[in-house]
mmCIF file with all atom_site columns, C-alpha atoms in Angstrom:
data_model
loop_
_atom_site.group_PDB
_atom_site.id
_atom_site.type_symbol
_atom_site.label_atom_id
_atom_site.label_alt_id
_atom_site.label_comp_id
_atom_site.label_asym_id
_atom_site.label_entity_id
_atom_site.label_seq_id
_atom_site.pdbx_PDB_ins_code
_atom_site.Cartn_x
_atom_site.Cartn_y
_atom_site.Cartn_z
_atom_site.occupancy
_atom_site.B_iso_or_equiv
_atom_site.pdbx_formal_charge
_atom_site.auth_seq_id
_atom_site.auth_comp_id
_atom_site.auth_asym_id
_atom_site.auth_atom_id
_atom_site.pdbx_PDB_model_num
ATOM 1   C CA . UNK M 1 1   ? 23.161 11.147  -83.472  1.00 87.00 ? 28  UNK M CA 1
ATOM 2   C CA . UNK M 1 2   ? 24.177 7.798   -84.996  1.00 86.00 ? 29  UNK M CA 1
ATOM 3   C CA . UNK M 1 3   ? 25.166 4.799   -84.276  1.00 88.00 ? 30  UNK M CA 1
ATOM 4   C CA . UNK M 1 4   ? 25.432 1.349   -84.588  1.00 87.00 ? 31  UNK M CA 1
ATOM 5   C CA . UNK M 1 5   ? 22.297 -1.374  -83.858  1.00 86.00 ? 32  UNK M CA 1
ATOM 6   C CA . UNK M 1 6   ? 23.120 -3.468  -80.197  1.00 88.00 ? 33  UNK M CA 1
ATOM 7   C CA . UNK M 1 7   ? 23.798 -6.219  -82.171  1.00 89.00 ? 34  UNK M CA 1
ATOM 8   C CA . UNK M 1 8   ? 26.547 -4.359  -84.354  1.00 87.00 ? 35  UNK M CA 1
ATOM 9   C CA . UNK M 1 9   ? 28.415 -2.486  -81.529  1.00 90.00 ? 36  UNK M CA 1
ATOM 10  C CA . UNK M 1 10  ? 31.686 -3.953  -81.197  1.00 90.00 ? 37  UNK M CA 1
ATOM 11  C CA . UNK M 1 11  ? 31.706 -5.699  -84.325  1.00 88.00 ? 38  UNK M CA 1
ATOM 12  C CA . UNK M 1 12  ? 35.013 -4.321  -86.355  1.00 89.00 ? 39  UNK M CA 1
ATOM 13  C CA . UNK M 1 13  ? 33.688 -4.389  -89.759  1.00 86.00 ? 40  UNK M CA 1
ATOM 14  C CA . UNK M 1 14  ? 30.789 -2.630  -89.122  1.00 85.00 ? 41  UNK M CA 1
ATOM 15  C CA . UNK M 1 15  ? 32.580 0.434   -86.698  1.00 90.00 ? 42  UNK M CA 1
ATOM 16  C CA . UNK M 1 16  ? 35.305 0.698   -89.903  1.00 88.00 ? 43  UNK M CA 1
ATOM 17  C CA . UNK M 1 17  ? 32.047 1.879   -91.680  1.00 84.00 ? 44  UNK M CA 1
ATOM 18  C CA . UNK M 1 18  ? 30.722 4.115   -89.606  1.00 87.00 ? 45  UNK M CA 1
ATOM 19  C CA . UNK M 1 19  ? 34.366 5.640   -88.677  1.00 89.00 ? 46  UNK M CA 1
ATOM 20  C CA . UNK M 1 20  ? 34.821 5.589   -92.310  1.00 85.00 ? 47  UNK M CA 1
ATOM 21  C CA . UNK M 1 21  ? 31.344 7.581   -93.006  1.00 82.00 ? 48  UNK M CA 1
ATOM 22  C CA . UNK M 1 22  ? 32.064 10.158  -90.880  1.00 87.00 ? 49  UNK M CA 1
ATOM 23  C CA . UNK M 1 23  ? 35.359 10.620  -91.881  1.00 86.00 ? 50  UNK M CA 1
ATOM 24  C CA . UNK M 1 24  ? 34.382 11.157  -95.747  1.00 82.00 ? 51  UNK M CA 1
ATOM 25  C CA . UNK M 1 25  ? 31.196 13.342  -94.711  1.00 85.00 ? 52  UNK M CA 1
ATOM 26  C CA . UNK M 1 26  ? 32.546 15.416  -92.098  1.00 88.00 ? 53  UNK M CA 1
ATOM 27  C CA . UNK M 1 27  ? 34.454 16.972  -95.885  1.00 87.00 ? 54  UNK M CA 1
ATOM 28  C CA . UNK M 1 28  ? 31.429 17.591  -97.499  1.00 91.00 ? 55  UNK M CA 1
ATOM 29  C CA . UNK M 1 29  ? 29.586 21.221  -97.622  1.00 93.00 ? 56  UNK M CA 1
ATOM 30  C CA . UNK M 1 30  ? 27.151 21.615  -99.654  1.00 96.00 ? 57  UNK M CA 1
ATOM 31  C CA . UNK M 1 31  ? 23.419 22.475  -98.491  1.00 96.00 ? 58  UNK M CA 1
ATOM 32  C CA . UNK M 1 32  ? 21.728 20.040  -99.645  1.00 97.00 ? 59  UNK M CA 1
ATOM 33  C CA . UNK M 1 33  ? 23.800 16.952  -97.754  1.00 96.00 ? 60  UNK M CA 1
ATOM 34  C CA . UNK M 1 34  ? 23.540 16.385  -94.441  1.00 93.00 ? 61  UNK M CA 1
ATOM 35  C CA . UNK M 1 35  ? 26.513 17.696  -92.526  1.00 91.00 ? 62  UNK M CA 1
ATOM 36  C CA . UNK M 1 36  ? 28.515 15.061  -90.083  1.00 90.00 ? 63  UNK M CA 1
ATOM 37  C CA . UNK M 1 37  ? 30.261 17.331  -87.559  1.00 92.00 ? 64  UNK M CA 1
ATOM 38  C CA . UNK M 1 38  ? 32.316 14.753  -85.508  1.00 90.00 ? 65  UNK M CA 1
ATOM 39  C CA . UNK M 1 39  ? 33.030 11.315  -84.269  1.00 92.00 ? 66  UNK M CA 1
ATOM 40  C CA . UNK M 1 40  ? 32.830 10.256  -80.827  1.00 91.00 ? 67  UNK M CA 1
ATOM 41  C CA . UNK M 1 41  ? 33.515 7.079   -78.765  1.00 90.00 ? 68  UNK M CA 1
ATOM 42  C CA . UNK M 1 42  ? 30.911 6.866   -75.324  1.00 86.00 ? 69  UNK M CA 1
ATOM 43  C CA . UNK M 1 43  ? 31.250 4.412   -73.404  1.00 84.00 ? 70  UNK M CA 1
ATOM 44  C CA . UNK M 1 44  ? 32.873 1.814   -75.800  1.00 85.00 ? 71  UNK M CA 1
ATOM 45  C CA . UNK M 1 45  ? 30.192 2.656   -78.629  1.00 91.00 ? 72  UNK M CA 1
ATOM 46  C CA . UNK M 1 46  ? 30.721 5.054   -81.691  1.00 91.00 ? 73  UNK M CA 1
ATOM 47  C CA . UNK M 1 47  ? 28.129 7.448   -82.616  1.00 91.00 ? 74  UNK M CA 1
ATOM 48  C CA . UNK M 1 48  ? 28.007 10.544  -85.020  1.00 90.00 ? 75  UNK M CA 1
ATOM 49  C CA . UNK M 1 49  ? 27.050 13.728  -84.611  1.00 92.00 ? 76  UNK M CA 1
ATOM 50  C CA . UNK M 1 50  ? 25.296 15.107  -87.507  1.00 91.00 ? 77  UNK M CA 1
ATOM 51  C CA . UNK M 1 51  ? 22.616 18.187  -88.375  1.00 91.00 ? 78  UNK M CA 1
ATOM 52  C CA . UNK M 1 52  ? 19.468 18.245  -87.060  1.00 93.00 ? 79  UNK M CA 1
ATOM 53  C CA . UNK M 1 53  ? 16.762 18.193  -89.559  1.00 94.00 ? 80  UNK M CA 1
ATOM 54  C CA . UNK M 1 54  ? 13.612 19.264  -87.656  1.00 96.00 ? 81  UNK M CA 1
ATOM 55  C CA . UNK M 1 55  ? 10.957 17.116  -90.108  1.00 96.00 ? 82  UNK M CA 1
ATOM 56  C CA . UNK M 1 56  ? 10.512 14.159  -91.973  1.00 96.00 ? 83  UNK M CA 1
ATOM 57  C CA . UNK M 1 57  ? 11.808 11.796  -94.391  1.00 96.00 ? 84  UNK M CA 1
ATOM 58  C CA . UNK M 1 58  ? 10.930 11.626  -97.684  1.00 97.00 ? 85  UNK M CA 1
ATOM 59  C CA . UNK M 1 59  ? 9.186  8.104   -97.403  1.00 95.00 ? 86  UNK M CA 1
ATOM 60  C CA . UNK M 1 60  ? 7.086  9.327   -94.465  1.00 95.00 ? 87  UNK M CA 1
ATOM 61  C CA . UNK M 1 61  ? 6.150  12.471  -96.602  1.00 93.00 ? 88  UNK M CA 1
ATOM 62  C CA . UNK M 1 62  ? 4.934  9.886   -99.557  1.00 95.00 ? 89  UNK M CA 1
ATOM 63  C CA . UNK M 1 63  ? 3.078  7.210   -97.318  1.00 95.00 ? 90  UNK M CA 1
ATOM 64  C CA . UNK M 1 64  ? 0.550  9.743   -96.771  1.00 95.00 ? 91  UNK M CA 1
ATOM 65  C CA . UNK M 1 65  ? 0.385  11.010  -100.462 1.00 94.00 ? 92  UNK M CA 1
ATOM 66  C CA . UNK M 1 66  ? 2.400  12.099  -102.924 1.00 93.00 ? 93  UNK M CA 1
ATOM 67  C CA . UNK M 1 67  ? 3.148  16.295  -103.358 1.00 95.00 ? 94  UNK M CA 1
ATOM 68  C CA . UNK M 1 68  ? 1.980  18.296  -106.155 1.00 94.00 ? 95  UNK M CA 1
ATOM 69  C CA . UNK M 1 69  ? 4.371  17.989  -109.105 1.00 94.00 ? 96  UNK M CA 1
ATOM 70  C CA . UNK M 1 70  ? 6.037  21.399  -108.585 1.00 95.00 ? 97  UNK M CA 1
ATOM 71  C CA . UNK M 1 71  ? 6.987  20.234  -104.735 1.00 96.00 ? 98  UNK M CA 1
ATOM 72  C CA . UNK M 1 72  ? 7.957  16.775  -106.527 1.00 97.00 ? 99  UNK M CA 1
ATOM 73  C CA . UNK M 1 73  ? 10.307 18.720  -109.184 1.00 96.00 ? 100 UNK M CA 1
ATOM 74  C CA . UNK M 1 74  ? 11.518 20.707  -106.689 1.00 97.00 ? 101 UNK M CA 1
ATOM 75  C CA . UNK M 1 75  ? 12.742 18.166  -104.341 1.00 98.00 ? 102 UNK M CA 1
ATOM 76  C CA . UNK M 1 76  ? 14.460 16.084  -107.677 1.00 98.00 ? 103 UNK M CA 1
ATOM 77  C CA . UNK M 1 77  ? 15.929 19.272  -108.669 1.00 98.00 ? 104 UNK M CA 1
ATOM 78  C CA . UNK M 1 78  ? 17.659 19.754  -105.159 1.00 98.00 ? 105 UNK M CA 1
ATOM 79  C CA . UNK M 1 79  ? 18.451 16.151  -104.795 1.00 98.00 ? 106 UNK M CA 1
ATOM 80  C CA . UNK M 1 80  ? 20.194 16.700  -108.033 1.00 98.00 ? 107 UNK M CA 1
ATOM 81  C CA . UNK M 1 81  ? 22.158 19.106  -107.152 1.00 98.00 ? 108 UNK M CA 1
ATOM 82  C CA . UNK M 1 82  ? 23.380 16.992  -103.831 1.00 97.00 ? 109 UNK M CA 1
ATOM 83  C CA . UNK M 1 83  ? 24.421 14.406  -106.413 1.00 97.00 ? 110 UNK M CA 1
ATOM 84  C CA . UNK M 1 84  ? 26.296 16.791  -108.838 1.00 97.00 ? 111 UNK M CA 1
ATOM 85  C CA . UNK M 1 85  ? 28.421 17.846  -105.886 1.00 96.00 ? 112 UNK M CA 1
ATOM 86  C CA . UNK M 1 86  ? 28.993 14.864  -104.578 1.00 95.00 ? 113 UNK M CA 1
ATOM 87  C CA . UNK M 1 87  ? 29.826 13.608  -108.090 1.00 95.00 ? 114 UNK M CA 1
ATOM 88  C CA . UNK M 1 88  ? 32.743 16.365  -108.557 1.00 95.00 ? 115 UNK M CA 1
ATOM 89  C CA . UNK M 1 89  ? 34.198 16.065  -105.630 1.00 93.00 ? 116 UNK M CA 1
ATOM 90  C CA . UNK M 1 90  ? 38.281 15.296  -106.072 1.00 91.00 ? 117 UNK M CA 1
ATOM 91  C CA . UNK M 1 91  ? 40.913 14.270  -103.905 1.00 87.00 ? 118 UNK M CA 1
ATOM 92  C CA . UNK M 1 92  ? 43.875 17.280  -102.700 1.00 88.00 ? 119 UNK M CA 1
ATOM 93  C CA . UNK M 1 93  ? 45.954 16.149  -106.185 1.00 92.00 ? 120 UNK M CA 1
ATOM 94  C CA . UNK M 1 94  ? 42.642 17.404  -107.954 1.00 92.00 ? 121 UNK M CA 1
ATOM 95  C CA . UNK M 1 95  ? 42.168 13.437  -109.019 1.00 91.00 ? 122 UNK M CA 1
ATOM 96  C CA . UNK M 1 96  ? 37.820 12.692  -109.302 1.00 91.00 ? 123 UNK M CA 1
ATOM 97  C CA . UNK M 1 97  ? 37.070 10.899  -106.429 1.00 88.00 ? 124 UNK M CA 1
ATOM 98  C CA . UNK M 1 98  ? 34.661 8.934   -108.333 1.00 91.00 ? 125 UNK M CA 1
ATOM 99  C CA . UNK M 1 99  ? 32.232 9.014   -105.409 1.00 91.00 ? 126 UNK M CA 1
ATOM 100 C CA . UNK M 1 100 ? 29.256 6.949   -105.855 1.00 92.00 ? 127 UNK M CA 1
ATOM 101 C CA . UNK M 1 101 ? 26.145 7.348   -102.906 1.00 93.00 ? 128 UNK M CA 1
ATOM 102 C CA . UNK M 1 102 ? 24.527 4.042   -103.968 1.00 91.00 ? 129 UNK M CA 1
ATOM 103 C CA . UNK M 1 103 ? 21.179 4.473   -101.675 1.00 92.00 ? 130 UNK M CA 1
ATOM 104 C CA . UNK M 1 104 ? 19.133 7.241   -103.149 1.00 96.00 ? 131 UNK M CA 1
ATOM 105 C CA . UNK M 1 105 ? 15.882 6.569   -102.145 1.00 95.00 ? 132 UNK M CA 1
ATOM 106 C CA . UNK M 1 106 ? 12.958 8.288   -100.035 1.00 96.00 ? 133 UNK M CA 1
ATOM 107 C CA . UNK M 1 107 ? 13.968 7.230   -96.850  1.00 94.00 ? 134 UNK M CA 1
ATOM 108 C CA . UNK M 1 108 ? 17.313 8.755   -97.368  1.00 94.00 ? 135 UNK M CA 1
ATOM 109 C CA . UNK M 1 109 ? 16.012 12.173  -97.990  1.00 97.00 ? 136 UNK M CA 1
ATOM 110 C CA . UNK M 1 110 ? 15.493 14.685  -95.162  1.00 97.00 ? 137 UNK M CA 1
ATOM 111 C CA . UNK M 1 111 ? 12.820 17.459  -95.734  1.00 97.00 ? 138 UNK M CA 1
ATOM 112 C CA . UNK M 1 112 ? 12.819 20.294  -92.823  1.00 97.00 ? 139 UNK M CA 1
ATOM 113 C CA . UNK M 1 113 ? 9.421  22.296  -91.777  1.00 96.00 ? 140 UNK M CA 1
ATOM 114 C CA . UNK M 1 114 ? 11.736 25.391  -93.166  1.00 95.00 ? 141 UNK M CA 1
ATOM 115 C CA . UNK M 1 115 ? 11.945 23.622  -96.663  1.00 95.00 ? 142 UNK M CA 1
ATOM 116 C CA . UNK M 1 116 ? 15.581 22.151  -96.766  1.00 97.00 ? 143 UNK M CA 1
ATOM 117 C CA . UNK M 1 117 ? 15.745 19.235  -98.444  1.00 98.00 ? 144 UNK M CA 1
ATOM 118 C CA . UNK M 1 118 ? 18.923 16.874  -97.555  1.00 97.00 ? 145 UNK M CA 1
ATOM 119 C CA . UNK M 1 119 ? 20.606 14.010  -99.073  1.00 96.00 ? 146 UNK M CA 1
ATOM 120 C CA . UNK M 1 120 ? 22.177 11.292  -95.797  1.00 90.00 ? 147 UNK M CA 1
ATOM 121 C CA . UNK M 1 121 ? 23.440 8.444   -95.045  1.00 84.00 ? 148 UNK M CA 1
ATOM 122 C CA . UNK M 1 122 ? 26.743 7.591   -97.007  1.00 77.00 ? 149 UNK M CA 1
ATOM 123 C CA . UNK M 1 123 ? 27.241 4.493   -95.309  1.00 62.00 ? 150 UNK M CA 1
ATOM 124 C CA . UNK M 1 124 ? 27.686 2.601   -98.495  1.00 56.00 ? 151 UNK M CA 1
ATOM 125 C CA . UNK M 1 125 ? 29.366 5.188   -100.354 1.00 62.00 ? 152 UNK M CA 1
ATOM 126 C CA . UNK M 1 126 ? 32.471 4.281   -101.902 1.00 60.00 ? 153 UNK M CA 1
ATOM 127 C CA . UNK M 1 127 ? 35.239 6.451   -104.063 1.00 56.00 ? 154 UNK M CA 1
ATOM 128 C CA . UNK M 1 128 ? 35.842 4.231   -106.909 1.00 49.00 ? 155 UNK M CA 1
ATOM 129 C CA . UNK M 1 129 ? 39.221 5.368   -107.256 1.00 42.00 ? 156 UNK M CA 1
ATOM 130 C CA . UNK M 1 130 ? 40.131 3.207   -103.916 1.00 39.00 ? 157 UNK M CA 1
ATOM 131 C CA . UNK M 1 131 ? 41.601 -0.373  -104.032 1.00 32.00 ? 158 UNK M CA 1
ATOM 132 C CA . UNK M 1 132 ? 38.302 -1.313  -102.864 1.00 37.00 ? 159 UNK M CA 1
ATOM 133 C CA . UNK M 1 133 ? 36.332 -0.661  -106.343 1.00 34.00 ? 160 UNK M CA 1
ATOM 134 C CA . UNK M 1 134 ? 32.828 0.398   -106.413 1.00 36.00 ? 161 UNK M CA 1
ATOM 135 C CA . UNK M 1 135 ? 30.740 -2.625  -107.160 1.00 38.00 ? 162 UNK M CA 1
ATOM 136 C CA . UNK M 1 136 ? 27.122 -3.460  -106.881 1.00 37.00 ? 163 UNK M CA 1
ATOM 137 C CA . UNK M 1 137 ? 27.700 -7.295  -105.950 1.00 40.00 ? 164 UNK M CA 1
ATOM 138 C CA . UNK M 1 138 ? 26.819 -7.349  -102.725 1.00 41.00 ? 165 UNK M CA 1
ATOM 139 C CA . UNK M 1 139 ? 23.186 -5.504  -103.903 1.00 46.00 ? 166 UNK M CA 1
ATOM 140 C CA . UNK M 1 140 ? 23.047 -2.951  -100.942 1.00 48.00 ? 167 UNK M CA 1
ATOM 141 C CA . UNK M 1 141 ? 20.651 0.036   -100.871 1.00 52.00 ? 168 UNK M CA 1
ATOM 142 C CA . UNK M 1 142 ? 16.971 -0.871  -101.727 1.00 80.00 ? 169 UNK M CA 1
ATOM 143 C CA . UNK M 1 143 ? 15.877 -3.334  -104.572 1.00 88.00 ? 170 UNK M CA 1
ATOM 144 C CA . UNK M 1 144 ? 13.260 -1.178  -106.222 1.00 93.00 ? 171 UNK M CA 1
ATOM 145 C CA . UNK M 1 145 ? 15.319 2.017   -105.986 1.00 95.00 ? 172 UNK M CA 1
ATOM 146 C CA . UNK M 1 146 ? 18.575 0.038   -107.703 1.00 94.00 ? 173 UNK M CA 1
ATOM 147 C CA . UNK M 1 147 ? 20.218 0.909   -111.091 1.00 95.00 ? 174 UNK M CA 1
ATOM 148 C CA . UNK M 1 148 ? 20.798 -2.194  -113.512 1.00 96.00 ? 175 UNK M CA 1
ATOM 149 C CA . UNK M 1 149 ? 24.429 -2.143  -112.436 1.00 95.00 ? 176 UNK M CA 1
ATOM 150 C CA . UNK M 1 150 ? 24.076 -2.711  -109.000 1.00 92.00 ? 177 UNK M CA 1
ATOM 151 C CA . UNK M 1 151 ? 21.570 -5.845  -109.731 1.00 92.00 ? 178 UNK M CA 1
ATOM 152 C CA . UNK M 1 152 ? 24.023 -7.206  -112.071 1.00 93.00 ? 179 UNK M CA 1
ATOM 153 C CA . UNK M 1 153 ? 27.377 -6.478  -110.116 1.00 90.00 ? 180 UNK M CA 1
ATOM 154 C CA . UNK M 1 154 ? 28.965 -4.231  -112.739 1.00 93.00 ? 181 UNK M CA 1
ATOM 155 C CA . UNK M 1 155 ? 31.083 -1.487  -111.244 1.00 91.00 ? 182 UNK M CA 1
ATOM 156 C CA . UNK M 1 156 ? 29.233 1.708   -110.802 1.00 91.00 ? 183 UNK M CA 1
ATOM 157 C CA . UNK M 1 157 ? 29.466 5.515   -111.180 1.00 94.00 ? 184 UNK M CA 1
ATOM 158 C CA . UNK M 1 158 ? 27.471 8.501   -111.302 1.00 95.00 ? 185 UNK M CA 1
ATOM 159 C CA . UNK M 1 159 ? 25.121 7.614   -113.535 1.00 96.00 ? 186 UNK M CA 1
ATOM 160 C CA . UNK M 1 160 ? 23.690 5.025   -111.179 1.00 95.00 ? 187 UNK M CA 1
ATOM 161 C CA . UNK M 1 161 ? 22.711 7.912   -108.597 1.00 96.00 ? 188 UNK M CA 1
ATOM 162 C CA . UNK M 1 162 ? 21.196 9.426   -111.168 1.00 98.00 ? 189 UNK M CA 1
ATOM 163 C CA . UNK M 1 163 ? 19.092 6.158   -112.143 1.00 97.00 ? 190 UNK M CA 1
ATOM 164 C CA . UNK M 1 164 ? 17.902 6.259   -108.778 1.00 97.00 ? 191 UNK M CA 1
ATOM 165 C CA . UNK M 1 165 ? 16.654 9.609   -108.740 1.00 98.00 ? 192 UNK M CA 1
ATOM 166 C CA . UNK M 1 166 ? 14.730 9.046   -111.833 1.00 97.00 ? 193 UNK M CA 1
ATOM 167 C CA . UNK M 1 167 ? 12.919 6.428   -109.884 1.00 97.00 ? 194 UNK M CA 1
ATOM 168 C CA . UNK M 1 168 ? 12.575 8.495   -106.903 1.00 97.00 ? 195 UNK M CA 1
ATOM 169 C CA . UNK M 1 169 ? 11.738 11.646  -109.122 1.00 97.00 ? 196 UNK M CA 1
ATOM 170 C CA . UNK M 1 170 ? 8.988  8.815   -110.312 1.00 96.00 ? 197 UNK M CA 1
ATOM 171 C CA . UNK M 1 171 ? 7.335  7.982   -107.752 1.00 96.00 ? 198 UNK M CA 1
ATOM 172 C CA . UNK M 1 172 ? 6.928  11.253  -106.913 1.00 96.00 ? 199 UNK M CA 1
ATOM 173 C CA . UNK M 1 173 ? 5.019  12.105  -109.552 1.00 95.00 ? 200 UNK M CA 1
ATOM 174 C CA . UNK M 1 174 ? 2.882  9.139   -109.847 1.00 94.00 ? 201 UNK M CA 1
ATOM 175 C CA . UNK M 1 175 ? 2.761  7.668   -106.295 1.00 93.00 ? 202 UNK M CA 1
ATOM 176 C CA . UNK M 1 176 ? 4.197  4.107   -107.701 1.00 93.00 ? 203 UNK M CA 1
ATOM 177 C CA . UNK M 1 177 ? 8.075  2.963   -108.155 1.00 94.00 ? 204 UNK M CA 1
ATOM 178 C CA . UNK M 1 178 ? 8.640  2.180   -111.682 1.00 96.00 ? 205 UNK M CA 1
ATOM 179 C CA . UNK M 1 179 ? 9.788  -1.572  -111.435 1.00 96.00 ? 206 UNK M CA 1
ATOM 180 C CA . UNK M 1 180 ? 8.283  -2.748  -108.698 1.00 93.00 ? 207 UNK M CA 1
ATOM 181 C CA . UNK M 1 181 ? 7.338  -6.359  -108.559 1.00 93.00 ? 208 UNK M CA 1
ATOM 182 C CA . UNK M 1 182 ? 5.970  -9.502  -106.596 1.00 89.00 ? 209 UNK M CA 1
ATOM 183 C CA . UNK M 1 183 ? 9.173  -10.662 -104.754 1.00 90.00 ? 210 UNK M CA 1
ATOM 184 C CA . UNK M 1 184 ? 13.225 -8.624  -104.841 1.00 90.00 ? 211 UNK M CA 1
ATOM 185 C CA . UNK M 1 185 ? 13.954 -11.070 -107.618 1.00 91.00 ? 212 UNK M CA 1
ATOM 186 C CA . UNK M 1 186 ? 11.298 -10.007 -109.752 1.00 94.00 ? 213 UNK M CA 1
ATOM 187 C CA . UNK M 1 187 ? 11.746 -5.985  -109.161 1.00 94.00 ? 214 UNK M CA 1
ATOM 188 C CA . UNK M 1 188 ? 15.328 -6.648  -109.705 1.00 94.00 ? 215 UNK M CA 1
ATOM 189 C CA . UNK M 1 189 ? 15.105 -8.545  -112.857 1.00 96.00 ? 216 UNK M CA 1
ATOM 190 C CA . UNK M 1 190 ? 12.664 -5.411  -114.436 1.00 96.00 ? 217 UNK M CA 1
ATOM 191 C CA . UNK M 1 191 ? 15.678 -2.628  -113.099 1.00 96.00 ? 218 UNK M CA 1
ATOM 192 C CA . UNK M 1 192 ? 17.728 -4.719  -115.070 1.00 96.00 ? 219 UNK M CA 1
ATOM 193 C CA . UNK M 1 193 ? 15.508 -4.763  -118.364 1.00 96.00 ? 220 UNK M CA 1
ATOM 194 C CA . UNK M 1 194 ? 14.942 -0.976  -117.262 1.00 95.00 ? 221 UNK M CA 1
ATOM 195 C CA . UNK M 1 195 ? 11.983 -1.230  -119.668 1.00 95.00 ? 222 UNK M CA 1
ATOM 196 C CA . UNK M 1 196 ? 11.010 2.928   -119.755 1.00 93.00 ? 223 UNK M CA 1
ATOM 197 C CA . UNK M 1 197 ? 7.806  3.635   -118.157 1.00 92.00 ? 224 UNK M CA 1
ATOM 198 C CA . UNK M 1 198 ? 4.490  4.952   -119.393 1.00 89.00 ? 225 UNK M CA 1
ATOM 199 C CA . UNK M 1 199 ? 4.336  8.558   -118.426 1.00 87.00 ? 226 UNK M CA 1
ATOM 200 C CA . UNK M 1 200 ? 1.615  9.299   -120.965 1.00 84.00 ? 227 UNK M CA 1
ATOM 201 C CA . UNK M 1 201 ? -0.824 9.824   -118.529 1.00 80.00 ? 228 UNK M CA 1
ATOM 202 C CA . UNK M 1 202 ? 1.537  12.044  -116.166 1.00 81.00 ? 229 UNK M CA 1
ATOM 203 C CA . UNK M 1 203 ? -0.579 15.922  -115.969 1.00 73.00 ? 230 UNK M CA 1
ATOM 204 C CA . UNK M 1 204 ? 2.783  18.092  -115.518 1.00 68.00 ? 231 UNK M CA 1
ATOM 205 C CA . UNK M 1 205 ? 1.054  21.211  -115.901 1.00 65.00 ? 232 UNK M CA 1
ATOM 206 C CA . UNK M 1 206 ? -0.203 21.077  -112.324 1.00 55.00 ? 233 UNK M CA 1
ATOM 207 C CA . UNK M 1 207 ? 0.216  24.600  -110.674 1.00 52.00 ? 234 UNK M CA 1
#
C-alpha cells in the first residue's frame, strides 16, 4: 500500500499526484513494472494498492555489496526493457505518450526472492505530450542518478531514463555512481559535463 506522509495528507497538490499515479499505472502491464491495482479513499486519506514484491530494493541489495556482473547485466537488461515499454506507450488515437519515469535509481527497483525484478514509483512521471511539459526544473528524482537535462531544466525524453540506467547499470558493476561528488551542486555540475567514465579496469568476463 501507498500513501501519502502525515504531513502531506490533505494537502491538494500532493493527493492530485498520487490520484494521478495511480491512474496512469493502473494502464500499464508489463512484467517488469510494478502493477497499481486500485485507488482507495480510508478514512479521509488516499492510499494505493499495488503488487507485492516479497524482497528488497535495489539500494538495500547494493549497501551490502554489489552482484556479480552477470546478476548486474541482468537486472540493466530487465530494467531496460521496463523503460522500452514504458517509452512506447501511446494514447487510444495511437499518439506517443512521450512518457518520461524521471527517477531511475536503486531505490526504485524491486528485486523478489523468485527473481522478478520491477521498475515503481511513477510519481514524477509525466507524458510530455500534456500541457504540463516534461521539464527537469524543479530537479526531482536523485542528484547523482540525474541526466544533464534534468540539472539544467531542458525538457526531457527517453533518453534521460536511459542516462539513468547507465549510471545505475554503473554502479552495479563497480560499486561507485559515476559523478558523484562532495555536495548536490558538485555531483550535479559533473552529470552535466557527463565526462565518460573510466571502465578500463571493469573485469566483464566474470562467470
Amino acid at each position: 500500500l501507498k500513501t501519502l506522509l502525515p504531513e502531506h495528507q490533505g494537502d491538494g497538490e500532493y493527493e492530485r499526484t498520487l490520484i494521478e499515479e495511480a491512474r496512469r499505472a493502473s494502464s500499464f502491464q508489463h512484467r517488469n513494472l510494478v502493477a497499481v491495482h486500485d485507488l482507495r479513499l480510508a478514512p479521509g486519506v488516499y492510499f494505493v494498492r499495488m503488487d507485492w514484491v516479497d524482497g528488497a530494493d535495489l539500494a538495500a541489495l547494493l549497501a551490502r555489496g554489489r552482484p556479480s556482473v552477470p546478476v548486474a547485466l541482468l537486472i540493466a537488461e530487465e530494467l531496460a526493457h521496463a523503460l522500452a515499454y514504458l517509452h512506447g506507450l501511446a494514447d487510444d488515437a495511437g499518439r506517443a505518450l512521450g512518457l518520461v519515469h524521471r527517477d531511475v535509481s536503486p531505490a526504485n527497483v524491486l528485486l523478489s526472492r523468485a527473481g522478478d525484478v520491477k521498475l515503481g514509483d511513477f510519481g514524477i512521471a509525466k507524458a510530455t505530450h500534456l500541457a504540463d511539459i516534461t521539464r527537469g526544473a524543479a530537479r526531482k528524482g536523485k542528484y547523482a542518478y540525474m541526466s544533464p537535462e534534468q540539472v539544467t531544466g531542458a525538457a526531457l525524453s527517453a533518453r534521460s531514463d536511459q542516462f539513468s540506467l547507465g549510471i545505475t547499470l554503473h554502479e552495479l558493476l563497480t560499486g561507485a555512481r559515476p559523478f558523484d561528488a562532495g555536495s548536490p551542486l558538485e555531483t550535479m555540475e559533473r552529470v552535466r559535463e557527463a565526462v565518460p567514465p573510466d571502465l578500463s579496469a571493469l573485469d566483464v568476463d566474470e562467470d
